[in-house]
Amino acid sequence: MHESLKRAHATQDAFNAFALIREEAALAAARDADEAVKAGRPTGFLHGVPFAAKDLTPTAGDVTTLGSWSSGDYVPSETALCVRRLQAAGAILMGKTTTPEFGHSSFTWSPRFGATRNPHDPSRTSGGSSGGSAVAVGTGVVPFAEGSDMGGSVRIPASFCGIVGLKPSLGRIPMTILPSVFDDISHFGPLARTVDDAVAFLEATAGPSDEDILSLPLTFEAERARDQGLKGKRFALSIDLGFYAVEPQVEAAIRRAAGAMADAGAVVEEVALPWTRAVVDEWYEIWCVFMSAYFGAFRDRMDPAMVEIMRRGFAKDATSYKRIELLRTAMWRDMARLFETYDALLCPACAVTAPPVERKDGDYFNEDAAGHLIGLDMTCPFNLTPQCPAISVPIGPADDGLPVGLQIVGRRFQDEAVLGHGRGVERFYSP
């Protein structure tokens, strides 16, 4: 624990991963862990392992700001179930990580904490909204950290920071921190050094709970997730999902990874999806309504981009909001047909490598001359099909030296299979 805390302090000024470093509480927990071993008491399989949690996630006794001044200095009296389960397995919470205000952005910057920077290049963003958690892992402070993903907030920073990030299938990890337990785009997920570390996170946190009515009555089978064989597996490859303008250097990295998979015995076939930028536009409408419904009362010292999101959400009419389900239905039918033939879909996690830290989400809504979206992430489409797990696995650097993440999207509720595919890819890039 001393080394984890030492590393957190040593990297904080350069990268700004932490909203709070729990020095005293973490050291006290570490002493208790040592005493348990000396006394021969039973210990969990994560005994003494340090981890970090996002500043959106309540932890008892810790100031939880949600990256905002509007939240004041709220100190929860209860800890979220996801974190409690990690602690019950023996892991020790050493810090709370930075997030954009209310987790609204693909760039981790907030009025309260400023910018969180990429461990590969501090002039670049870490991604968001679980950017602090990604940096805590990427700088070697912790082996895994908790994140949340409503449009890519685990997979985007994982891709930009060169680590593993998983959006599990909806309900695999009970989502207990939102005002509503009926939200269907929100997921807890791990940011981790390796797929095995992500598996350990799932072993501790997955499983049903009455705290979340949407939680799955399924057992997570870790051994199935450790299958790294690619031979005979069938993968569909889409570089652009039908409508994204993907940087050539990102496309080249994805094609190299697909080629390595084929060389290992997998069948990789390129497919065309009939999707348009309406996928992103309609996800954004859901996002705006989400933010206006749950955080619309906050305005004090708020990021102007957050205010605009809520204004748009307040203006959305109920009928057009409901009709978004028609698009989601069409998307799922496309995915269901694809899964009749293939084990998973491959695509980039992000269309670009990590942008400069001063960029904004609004810089990524234009189209190129061919009508393709000049977007940032390629993750939010799969929050519209939330039962399908999706993982970002690092596949080495692009031409600019920055990481690229391969996104693997699996059949609904097949988290173990997606993790196994990720392990198969990861071994090509492990030192």
GROMACS .gro file of C-alpha atoms in nm:
model
  431
    1MET     CA    1   0.000   0.000   0.000
    2HIS     CA    2   0.287   0.236   0.075
    3GLU     CA    3   0.411   0.194  -0.282
    4SER     CA    4   0.068   0.260  -0.430
    5LEU     CA    5   0.026   0.578  -0.226
    6LYS     CA    6   0.380   0.687  -0.301
    7ARG     CA    7   0.317   0.642  -0.672
    8ALA     CA    8  -0.012   0.832  -0.651
    9HIS     CA    9   0.157   1.132  -0.494
   10ALA     CA   10   0.452   1.116  -0.735
   11THR     CA   11   0.228   1.127  -1.044
   12GLN     CA   12  -0.047   1.359  -0.922
   13ASP     CA   13   0.104   1.692  -1.026
   14ALA     CA   14   0.183   1.571  -1.378
   15PHE     CA   15  -0.139   1.381  -1.454
   16ASN     CA   16  -0.404   1.483  -1.196
   17ALA     CA   17  -0.569   1.142  -1.160
   18PHE     CA   18  -0.704   1.185  -0.807
   19ALA     CA   19  -0.976   1.396  -0.652
   20LEU     CA   20  -0.885   1.240  -0.316
   21ILE     CA   21  -0.599   1.019  -0.195
   22ARG     CA   22  -0.719   0.821   0.109
   23GLU     CA   23  -0.381   0.803   0.281
   24GLU     CA   24  -0.484   0.744   0.641
   25ALA     CA   25  -0.781   0.519   0.565
   26ALA     CA   26  -0.583   0.309   0.317
   27LEU     CA   27  -0.288   0.262   0.552
   28ALA     CA   28  -0.523   0.167   0.835
   29ALA     CA   29  -0.688  -0.092   0.610
   30ALA     CA   30  -0.346  -0.223   0.509
   31ARG     CA   31  -0.246  -0.263   0.875
   32ASP     CA   32  -0.569  -0.453   0.939
   33ALA     CA   33  -0.491  -0.674   0.639
   34ASP     CA   34  -0.146  -0.752   0.778
   35GLU     CA   35  -0.292  -0.835   1.118
   36ALA     CA   36  -0.545  -1.070   0.960
   37VAL     CA   37  -0.266  -1.267   0.796
   38LYS     CA   38  -0.064  -1.281   1.118
   39ALA     CA   39  -0.368  -1.399   1.312
   40GLY     CA   40  -0.454  -1.663   1.053
   41ARG     CA   41  -0.798  -1.519   0.984
   42PRO     CA   42  -0.971  -1.597   0.651
   43THR     CA   43  -0.885  -1.354   0.373
   44GLY     CA   44  -1.042  -1.271   0.037
   45PHE     CA   45  -0.882  -1.343  -0.298
   46LEU     CA   46  -0.799  -0.971  -0.343
   47HIS     CA   47  -0.652  -0.940   0.006
   48GLY     CA   48  -0.446  -0.620   0.030
   49VAL     CA   49  -0.477  -0.525  -0.338
   50PRO     CA   50  -0.506  -0.145  -0.380
   51PHE     CA   51  -0.773  -0.006  -0.610
   52ALA     CA   52  -0.930   0.331  -0.691
   53ALA     CA   53  -1.291   0.437  -0.744
   54LYS     CA   54  -1.440   0.718  -0.950
   55ASP     CA   55  -1.550   1.040  -0.783
   56LEU     CA   56  -1.905   0.974  -0.912
   57THR     CA   57  -1.927   0.666  -0.688
   58PRO     CA   58  -2.021   0.725  -0.321
   59THR     CA   59  -1.786   0.587  -0.057
   60ALA     CA   60  -1.871   0.633   0.309
   61GLY     CA   61  -1.680   0.909   0.483
   62ASP     CA   62  -1.517   1.048   0.168
   63VAL     CA   63  -1.603   1.377   0.003
   64THR     CA   64  -1.779   1.282  -0.322
   65THR     CA   65  -1.803   1.578  -0.558
   66LEU     CA   66  -1.904   1.430  -0.897
   67GLY     CA   67  -1.644   1.666  -1.040
   68SER     CA   68  -1.862   1.966  -0.960
   69TRP     CA   69  -1.875   2.268  -0.731
   70SER     CA   70  -2.253   2.239  -0.741
   71SER     CA   71  -2.246   1.924  -0.529
   72GLY     CA   72  -2.073   2.105  -0.242
   73ASP     CA   73  -1.868   1.884  -0.010
   74TYR     CA   74  -2.110   1.593   0.009
   75VAL     CA   75  -1.991   1.308   0.233
   76PRO     CA   76  -2.197   0.990   0.183
   77SER     CA   77  -2.281   0.766   0.476
   78GLU     CA   78  -2.294   0.451   0.261
   79THR     CA   79  -2.057   0.294   0.009
   80ALA     CA   80  -2.178   0.177  -0.332
   81LEU     CA   81  -2.229  -0.199  -0.366
   82CYS     CA   82  -1.963  -0.234  -0.636
   83VAL     CA   83  -1.697  -0.092  -0.403
   84ARG     CA   84  -1.828  -0.286  -0.103
   85ARG     CA   85  -1.789  -0.610  -0.296
   86LEU     CA   86  -1.429  -0.529  -0.386
   87GLN     CA   87  -1.358  -0.450  -0.022
   88ALA     CA   88  -1.530  -0.771   0.088
   89ALA     CA   89  -1.285  -0.959  -0.137
   90GLY     CA   90  -1.000  -0.790   0.050
   91ALA     CA   91  -0.913  -0.503  -0.183
   92ILE     CA   92  -0.825  -0.165  -0.031
   93LEU     CA   93  -0.965   0.163  -0.163
   94MET     CA   94  -0.669   0.402  -0.185
   95GLY     CA   95  -0.824   0.696  -0.368
   96LYS     CA   96  -1.109   0.859  -0.560
   97THR     CA   97  -1.039   0.949  -0.921
   98THR     CA   98  -1.122   1.255  -1.126
   99THR     CA   99  -1.418   1.278  -1.360
  100PRO     CA  100  -1.572   1.555  -1.573
  101GLU     CA  101  -1.870   1.722  -1.411
  102PHE     CA  102  -2.140   1.455  -1.352
  103GLY     CA  103  -1.945   1.231  -1.593
  104HIS     CA  104  -2.080   1.420  -1.893
  105SER     CA  105  -1.774   1.436  -2.120
  106SER     CA  106  -1.524   1.228  -2.317
  107PHE     CA  107  -1.256   1.462  -2.179
  108THR     CA  108  -1.177   1.447  -1.809
  109TRP     CA  109  -1.182   1.815  -1.721
  110SER     CA  110  -1.397   1.974  -1.454
  111PRO     CA  111  -1.438   2.321  -1.306
  112ARG     CA  112  -1.340   2.175  -0.970
  113PHE     CA  113  -1.028   1.974  -1.056
  114GLY     CA  114  -0.911   2.090  -1.398
  115ALA     CA  115  -0.769   1.856  -1.662
  116THR     CA  116  -0.656   1.497  -1.618
  117ARG     CA  117  -0.370   1.419  -1.856
  118ASN     CA  118  -0.263   1.119  -2.057
  119PRO     CA  119   0.022   0.908  -1.911
  120HIS     CA  120   0.169   0.863  -2.261
  121ASP     CA  121   0.175   1.237  -2.335
  122PRO     CA  122   0.064   1.499  -2.077
  123SER     CA  123  -0.035   1.736  -2.357
  124ARG     CA  124  -0.313   1.489  -2.452
  125THR     CA  125  -0.639   1.405  -2.280
  126SER     CA  126  -0.685   1.092  -2.073
  127GLY     CA  127  -1.034   1.057  -2.219
  128GLY     CA  128  -1.347   1.048  -2.010
  129SER     CA  129  -1.542   1.021  -1.813
  130SER     CA  130  -1.344   0.763  -1.614
  131GLY     CA  131  -1.020   0.940  -1.705
  132GLY     CA  132  -0.877   0.954  -1.356
  133SER     CA  133  -0.932   0.582  -1.309
  134ALA     CA  134  -0.757   0.510  -1.640
  135VAL     CA  135  -0.458   0.722  -1.541
  136ALA     CA  136  -0.438   0.560  -1.197
  137VAL     CA  137  -0.401   0.226  -1.375
  138GLY     CA  138  -0.185   0.357  -1.659
  139THR     CA  139   0.069   0.515  -1.423
  140GLY     CA  140   0.099   0.199  -1.214
  141VAL     CA  141  -0.074   0.323  -0.900
  142VAL     CA  142  -0.330   0.038  -0.897
  143PRO     CA  143  -0.385  -0.280  -1.101
  144PHE     CA  144  -0.750  -0.193  -1.158
  145ALA     CA  145  -0.994   0.088  -1.087
  146GLU     CA  146  -1.370   0.123  -1.090
  147GLY     CA  147  -1.531   0.320  -1.370
  148SER     CA  148  -1.880   0.377  -1.504
  149ASP     CA  149  -1.986   0.369  -1.868
  150MET     CA  150  -2.299   0.526  -2.015
  151GLY     CA  151  -2.159   0.607  -2.359
  152GLY     CA  152  -1.804   0.478  -2.348
  153SER     CA  153  -1.674   0.629  -2.026
  154VAL     CA  154  -1.472   0.316  -1.945
  155ARG     CA  155  -1.367   0.221  -2.299
  156ILE     CA  156  -1.269   0.571  -2.421
  157PRO     CA  157  -1.006   0.639  -2.152
  158ALA     CA  158  -0.891   0.277  -2.170
  159SER     CA  159  -0.825   0.320  -2.542
  160PHE     CA  160  -0.650   0.655  -2.505
  161CYS     CA  161  -0.436   0.542  -2.211
  162GLY     CA  162  -0.339   0.201  -2.346
  163ILE     CA  163  -0.512  -0.021  -2.089
  164VAL     CA  164  -0.806  -0.262  -2.076
  165GLY     CA  165  -1.160  -0.129  -2.027
  166LEU     CA  166  -1.479  -0.334  -2.013
  167LYS     CA  167  -1.843  -0.235  -2.040
  168PRO     CA  168  -2.007  -0.550  -1.905
  169SER     CA  169  -2.352  -0.654  -2.018
  170LEU     CA  170  -2.634  -0.458  -1.858
  171GLY     CA  171  -2.691  -0.573  -1.500
  172ARG     CA  172  -2.381  -0.791  -1.475
  173ILE     CA  173  -2.254  -0.559  -1.201
  174PRO     CA  174  -2.548  -0.405  -1.012
  175MET     CA  175  -2.577  -0.032  -1.089
  176THR     CA  176  -2.680   0.126  -0.760
  177ILE     CA  177  -2.558   0.486  -0.770
  178LEU     CA  178  -2.818   0.649  -0.996
  179PRO     CA  179  -3.145   0.806  -0.883
  180SER     CA  180  -3.330   0.550  -1.097
  181VAL     CA  181  -3.273   0.173  -1.100
  182PHE     CA  182  -3.450   0.151  -1.436
  183ASP     CA  183  -3.185   0.332  -1.642
  184ASP     CA  184  -3.070   0.101  -1.924
  185ILE     CA  185  -2.752   0.256  -2.066
  186SER     CA  186  -2.542   0.263  -1.747
  187HIS     CA  187  -2.277   0.014  -1.642
  188PHE     CA  188  -2.002  -0.024  -1.385
  189GLY     CA  189  -1.685  -0.165  -1.535
  190PRO     CA  190  -1.315  -0.215  -1.470
  191LEU     CA  191  -1.021  -0.025  -1.606
  192ALA     CA  192  -0.730  -0.263  -1.570
  193ARG     CA  193  -0.368  -0.332  -1.660
  194THR     CA  194  -0.456  -0.668  -1.813
  195VAL     CA  195  -0.760  -0.874  -1.902
  196ASP     CA  196  -0.683  -1.102  -1.607
  197ASP     CA  197  -0.705  -0.800  -1.374
  198ALA     CA  198  -1.042  -0.713  -1.531
  199VAL     CA  199  -1.154  -1.074  -1.472
  200ALA     CA  200  -1.058  -1.042  -1.104
  201PHE     CA  201  -1.266  -0.723  -1.081
  202LEU     CA  202  -1.567  -0.905  -1.229
  203GLU     CA  203  -1.519  -1.203  -0.996
  204ALA     CA  204  -1.555  -0.968  -0.700
  205THR     CA  205  -1.832  -0.739  -0.825
  206ALA     CA  206  -2.061  -0.939  -1.056
  207GLY     CA  207  -2.378  -1.104  -0.937
  208PRO     CA  208  -2.739  -1.018  -0.862
  209SER     CA  209  -2.861  -0.789  -0.587
  210ASP     CA  210  -3.200  -0.653  -0.494
  211GLU     CA  211  -3.034  -0.312  -0.477
  212ASP     CA  212  -3.066  -0.314  -0.859
  213ILE     CA  213  -3.381  -0.464  -1.011
  214LEU     CA  214  -3.201  -0.492  -1.348
  215SER     CA  215  -2.912  -0.696  -1.207
  216LEU     CA  216  -2.867  -1.031  -1.377
  217PRO     CA  217  -2.941  -1.358  -1.194
  218LEU     CA  218  -2.626  -1.507  -1.349
  219THR     CA  219  -2.304  -1.638  -1.203
  220PHE     CA  220  -1.981  -1.499  -1.350
  221GLU     CA  221  -1.761  -1.794  -1.452
  222ALA     CA  222  -1.402  -1.670  -1.437
  223GLU     CA  223  -1.248  -1.983  -1.586
  224ARG     CA  224  -1.445  -1.934  -1.907
  225ALA     CA  225  -1.307  -1.580  -1.928
  226ARG     CA  226  -0.952  -1.715  -1.921
  227ASP     CA  227  -0.991  -1.898  -2.253
  228GLN     CA  228  -0.753  -1.715  -2.485
  229GLY     CA  229  -0.788  -1.941  -2.787
  230LEU     CA  230  -0.875  -1.762  -3.110
  231LYS     CA  231  -0.841  -2.057  -3.346
  232GLY     CA  232  -1.173  -2.132  -3.514
  233LYS     CA  233  -1.346  -1.825  -3.369
  234ARG     CA  234  -1.532  -1.605  -3.617
  235PHE     CA  235  -1.516  -1.227  -3.602
  236ALA     CA  236  -1.690  -0.958  -3.804
  237LEU     CA  237  -1.477  -0.648  -3.868
  238SER     CA  238  -1.621  -0.301  -3.924
  239ILE     CA  239  -1.371  -0.017  -3.943
  240ASP     CA  240  -1.628   0.264  -3.949
  241LEU     CA  241  -1.960   0.114  -3.821
  242GLY     CA  242  -2.103   0.256  -4.142
  243PHE     CA  243  -2.063   0.625  -4.070
  244TYR     CA  244  -1.744   0.724  -3.884
  245ALA     CA  245  -1.442   0.899  -4.034
  246VAL     CA  246  -1.160   0.694  -3.879
  247GLU     CA  247  -0.805   0.828  -3.869
  248PRO     CA  248  -0.586   0.633  -4.116
  249GLN     CA  249  -0.335   0.553  -3.842
  250VAL     CA  250  -0.614   0.406  -3.625
  251GLU     CA  251  -0.749   0.203  -3.917
  252ALA     CA  252  -0.400   0.070  -3.987
  253ALA     CA  253  -0.356  -0.042  -3.626
  254ILE     CA  254  -0.696  -0.215  -3.623
  255ARG     CA  255  -0.618  -0.397  -3.947
  256ARG     CA  256  -0.282  -0.512  -3.809
  257ALA     CA  257  -0.457  -0.655  -3.503
  258ALA     CA  258  -0.720  -0.826  -3.719
  259GLY     CA  259  -0.440  -0.975  -3.927
  260ALA     CA  260  -0.268  -1.109  -3.616
  261MET     CA  261  -0.596  -1.269  -3.509
  262ALA     CA  262  -0.631  -1.431  -3.850
  263ASP     CA  263  -0.273  -1.558  -3.831
  264ALA     CA  264  -0.364  -1.719  -3.497
  265GLY     CA  265  -0.640  -1.917  -3.665
  266ALA     CA  266  -0.942  -1.689  -3.630
  267VAL     CA  267  -1.172  -1.612  -3.919
  268VAL     CA  268  -1.198  -1.233  -3.960
  269GLU     CA  269  -1.434  -1.102  -4.225
  270GLU     CA  270  -1.515  -0.742  -4.303
  271VAL     CA  271  -1.884  -0.654  -4.288
  272ALA     CA  272  -2.093  -0.350  -4.375
  273LEU     CA  273  -2.334  -0.212  -4.117
  274PRO     CA  274  -2.627   0.003  -4.236
  275TRP     CA  275  -2.591   0.251  -3.950
  276THR     CA  276  -2.578   0.630  -3.984
  277ARG     CA  277  -2.480   0.913  -3.753
  278ALA     CA  278  -2.839   0.902  -3.623
  279VAL     CA  279  -2.702   0.637  -3.385
  280VAL     CA  280  -2.479   0.895  -3.215
  281ASP     CA  281  -2.732   1.177  -3.243
  282GLU     CA  282  -3.007   0.975  -3.075
  283TRP     CA  283  -2.773   0.846  -2.804
  284TYR     CA  284  -2.693   1.212  -2.735
  285GLU     CA  285  -3.063   1.292  -2.696
  286ILE     CA  286  -3.091   1.018  -2.432
  287TRP     CA  287  -2.783   1.156  -2.263
  288CYS     CA  288  -2.923   1.510  -2.251
  289VAL     CA  289  -3.252   1.391  -2.101
  290PHE     CA  290  -3.063   1.179  -1.846
  291MET     CA  291  -2.859   1.480  -1.734
  292SER     CA  292  -3.153   1.722  -1.722
  293ALA     CA  293  -3.368   1.475  -1.526
  294TYR     CA  294  -3.114   1.394  -1.258
  295PHE     CA  295  -2.884   1.697  -1.235
  296GLY     CA  296  -3.100   1.979  -1.369
  297ALA     CA  297  -3.131   2.144  -1.030
  298PHE     CA  298  -2.756   2.213  -1.018
  299ARG     CA  299  -2.623   2.529  -1.179
  300ASP     CA  300  -2.365   2.682  -0.943
  301ARG     CA  301  -2.024   2.737  -1.108
  302MET     CA  302  -2.108   2.472  -1.365
  303ASP     CA  303  -1.930   2.390  -1.692
  304PRO     CA  304  -2.123   2.576  -1.966
  305ALA     CA  305  -2.123   2.258  -2.177
  306MET     CA  306  -2.307   2.082  -1.896
  307VAL     CA  307  -2.565   2.361  -1.881
  308GLU     CA  308  -2.624   2.330  -2.257
  309ILE     CA  309  -2.672   1.952  -2.229
  310MET     CA  310  -2.938   2.001  -1.963
  311ARG     CA  311  -3.109   2.278  -2.161
  312ARG     CA  312  -3.136   2.042  -2.456
  313GLY     CA  313  -3.271   1.767  -2.234
  314PHE     CA  314  -3.544   1.990  -2.090
  315ALA     CA  315  -3.655   2.076  -2.446
  316LYS     CA  316  -3.695   1.714  -2.561
  317ASP     CA  317  -4.055   1.601  -2.608
  318ALA     CA  318  -4.166   1.264  -2.475
  319THR     CA  319  -4.294   1.123  -2.805
  320SER     CA  320  -3.971   1.174  -2.999
  321TYR     CA  321  -3.776   1.042  -2.700
  322LYS     CA  322  -3.981   0.722  -2.702
  323ARG     CA  323  -3.927   0.681  -3.075
  324ILE     CA  324  -3.553   0.642  -3.016
  325GLU     CA  325  -3.641   0.286  -2.920
  326LEU     CA  326  -3.726   0.220  -3.286
  327LEU     CA  327  -3.366   0.298  -3.384
  328ARG     CA  328  -3.236   0.083  -3.100
  329THR     CA  329  -3.458  -0.203  -3.215
  330ALA     CA  330  -3.322  -0.182  -3.569
  331MET     CA  331  -2.966  -0.176  -3.434
  332TRP     CA  332  -3.028  -0.485  -3.225
  333ARG     CA  333  -3.178  -0.672  -3.519
  334ASP     CA  334  -2.866  -0.590  -3.720
  335MET     CA  335  -2.648  -0.719  -3.436
  336ALA     CA  336  -2.861  -1.032  -3.389
  337ARG     CA  337  -2.820  -1.119  -3.759
  338LEU     CA  338  -2.447  -1.064  -3.730
  339PHE     CA  339  -2.424  -1.295  -3.427
  340GLU     CA  340  -2.590  -1.573  -3.625
  341THR     CA  341  -2.257  -1.603  -3.809
  342TYR     CA  342  -1.994  -1.443  -3.588
  343ASP     CA  343  -1.877  -1.475  -3.228
  344ALA     CA  344  -1.811  -1.102  -3.192
  345LEU     CA  345  -1.780  -0.771  -3.375
  346LEU     CA  346  -1.443  -0.594  -3.403
  347CYS     CA  347  -1.409  -0.218  -3.449
  348PRO     CA  348  -1.203   0.069  -3.311
  349ALA     CA  349  -1.287   0.187  -2.962
  350CYS     CA  350  -1.213   0.542  -3.079
  351ALA     CA  351  -1.183   0.691  -3.426
  352VAL     CA  352  -0.879   0.895  -3.319
  353THR     CA  353  -0.588   0.872  -3.080
  354ALA     CA  354  -0.595   1.089  -2.769
  355PRO     CA  355  -0.664   1.452  -2.870
  356PRO     CA  356  -0.492   1.755  -2.719
  357VAL     CA  357  -0.609   1.821  -2.365
  358GLU     CA  358  -0.766   2.156  -2.453
  359ARG     CA  359  -1.010   2.008  -2.707
  360LYS     CA  360  -1.383   1.975  -2.634
  361ASP     CA  361  -1.659   1.728  -2.716
  362GLY     CA  362  -1.812   1.985  -2.948
  363ASP     CA  363  -1.509   1.960  -3.176
  364TYR     CA  364  -1.626   1.610  -3.278
  365PHE     CA  365  -1.972   1.661  -3.428
  366ASN     CA  366  -1.882   1.765  -3.783
  367GLU     CA  367  -1.876   1.563  -4.106
  368ASP     CA  368  -1.609   1.520  -4.369
  369ALA     CA  369  -1.659   1.574  -4.743
  370ALA     CA  370  -1.794   1.220  -4.778
  371GLY     CA  371  -2.054   1.274  -4.508
  372HIS     CA  372  -1.879   1.064  -4.243
  373LEU     CA  373  -1.893   1.177  -3.881
  374ILE     CA  374  -1.563   1.322  -3.758
  375GLY     CA  375  -1.627   1.173  -3.418
  376LEU     CA  376  -1.411   1.084  -3.122
  377ASP     CA  377  -1.542   0.762  -2.969
  378MET     CA  378  -1.704   0.462  -3.135
  379THR     CA  379  -1.843   0.331  -2.809
  380CYS     CA  380  -2.183   0.491  -2.749
  381PRO     CA  381  -2.361   0.279  -3.014
  382PHE     CA  382  -2.316  -0.021  -2.788
  383ASN     CA  383  -2.478   0.150  -2.492
  384LEU     CA  384  -2.789   0.149  -2.710
  385THR     CA  385  -2.758  -0.233  -2.720
  386PRO     CA  386  -2.659  -0.253  -2.353
  387GLN     CA  387  -2.695  -0.627  -2.308
  388CYS     CA  388  -2.395  -0.674  -2.541
  389PRO     CA  389  -2.064  -0.659  -2.352
  390ALA     CA  390  -1.786  -0.455  -2.511
  391ILE     CA  391  -1.417  -0.442  -2.424
  392SER     CA  392  -1.133  -0.216  -2.537
  393VAL     CA  393  -0.798  -0.397  -2.555
  394PRO     CA  394  -0.472  -0.210  -2.629
  395ILE     CA  395  -0.312  -0.312  -2.959
  396GLY     CA  396   0.002  -0.101  -2.952
  397PRO     CA  397   0.071   0.253  -3.071
  398ALA     CA  398  -0.044   0.430  -3.383
  399ASP     CA  399   0.201   0.619  -3.602
  400ASP     CA  400   0.191   0.915  -3.361
  401GLY     CA  401   0.309   0.691  -3.076
  402LEU     CA  402  -0.023   0.704  -2.889
  403PRO     CA  403  -0.226   0.395  -2.792
  404VAL     CA  404  -0.508   0.242  -2.996
  405GLY     CA  405  -0.782   0.025  -2.849
  406LEU     CA  406  -0.952  -0.259  -3.036
  407GLN     CA  407  -1.318  -0.281  -2.935
  408ILE     CA  408  -1.466  -0.632  -2.918
  409VAL     CA  409  -1.845  -0.647  -2.889
  410GLY     CA  410  -1.999  -0.980  -2.795
  411ARG     CA  411  -2.330  -1.160  -2.786
  412ARG     CA  412  -2.567  -1.050  -2.514
  413PHE     CA  413  -2.462  -1.150  -2.163
  414GLN     CA  414  -2.151  -1.332  -2.294
  415ASP     CA  415  -1.905  -1.135  -2.081
  416GLU     CA  416  -1.678  -1.433  -2.025
  417ALA     CA  417  -1.645  -1.491  -2.401
  418VAL     CA  418  -1.559  -1.126  -2.469
  419LEU     CA  419  -1.294  -1.130  -2.196
  420GLY     CA  420  -1.155  -1.449  -2.346
  421HIS     CA  421  -1.135  -1.288  -2.690
  422GLY     CA  422  -0.958  -0.995  -2.526
  423ARG     CA  423  -0.701  -1.226  -2.370
  424GLY     CA  424  -0.638  -1.382  -2.709
  425VAL     CA  425  -0.565  -1.041  -2.859
  426GLU     CA  426  -0.370  -0.918  -2.556
  427ARG     CA  427  -0.105  -1.189  -2.584
  428PHE     CA  428   0.014  -1.042  -2.915
  429TYR     CA  429   0.099  -0.716  -2.738
  430SER     CA  430   0.214  -0.826  -2.391
  431PRO     CA  431   0.584  -0.770  -2.319
   0.00000   0.00000   0.00000
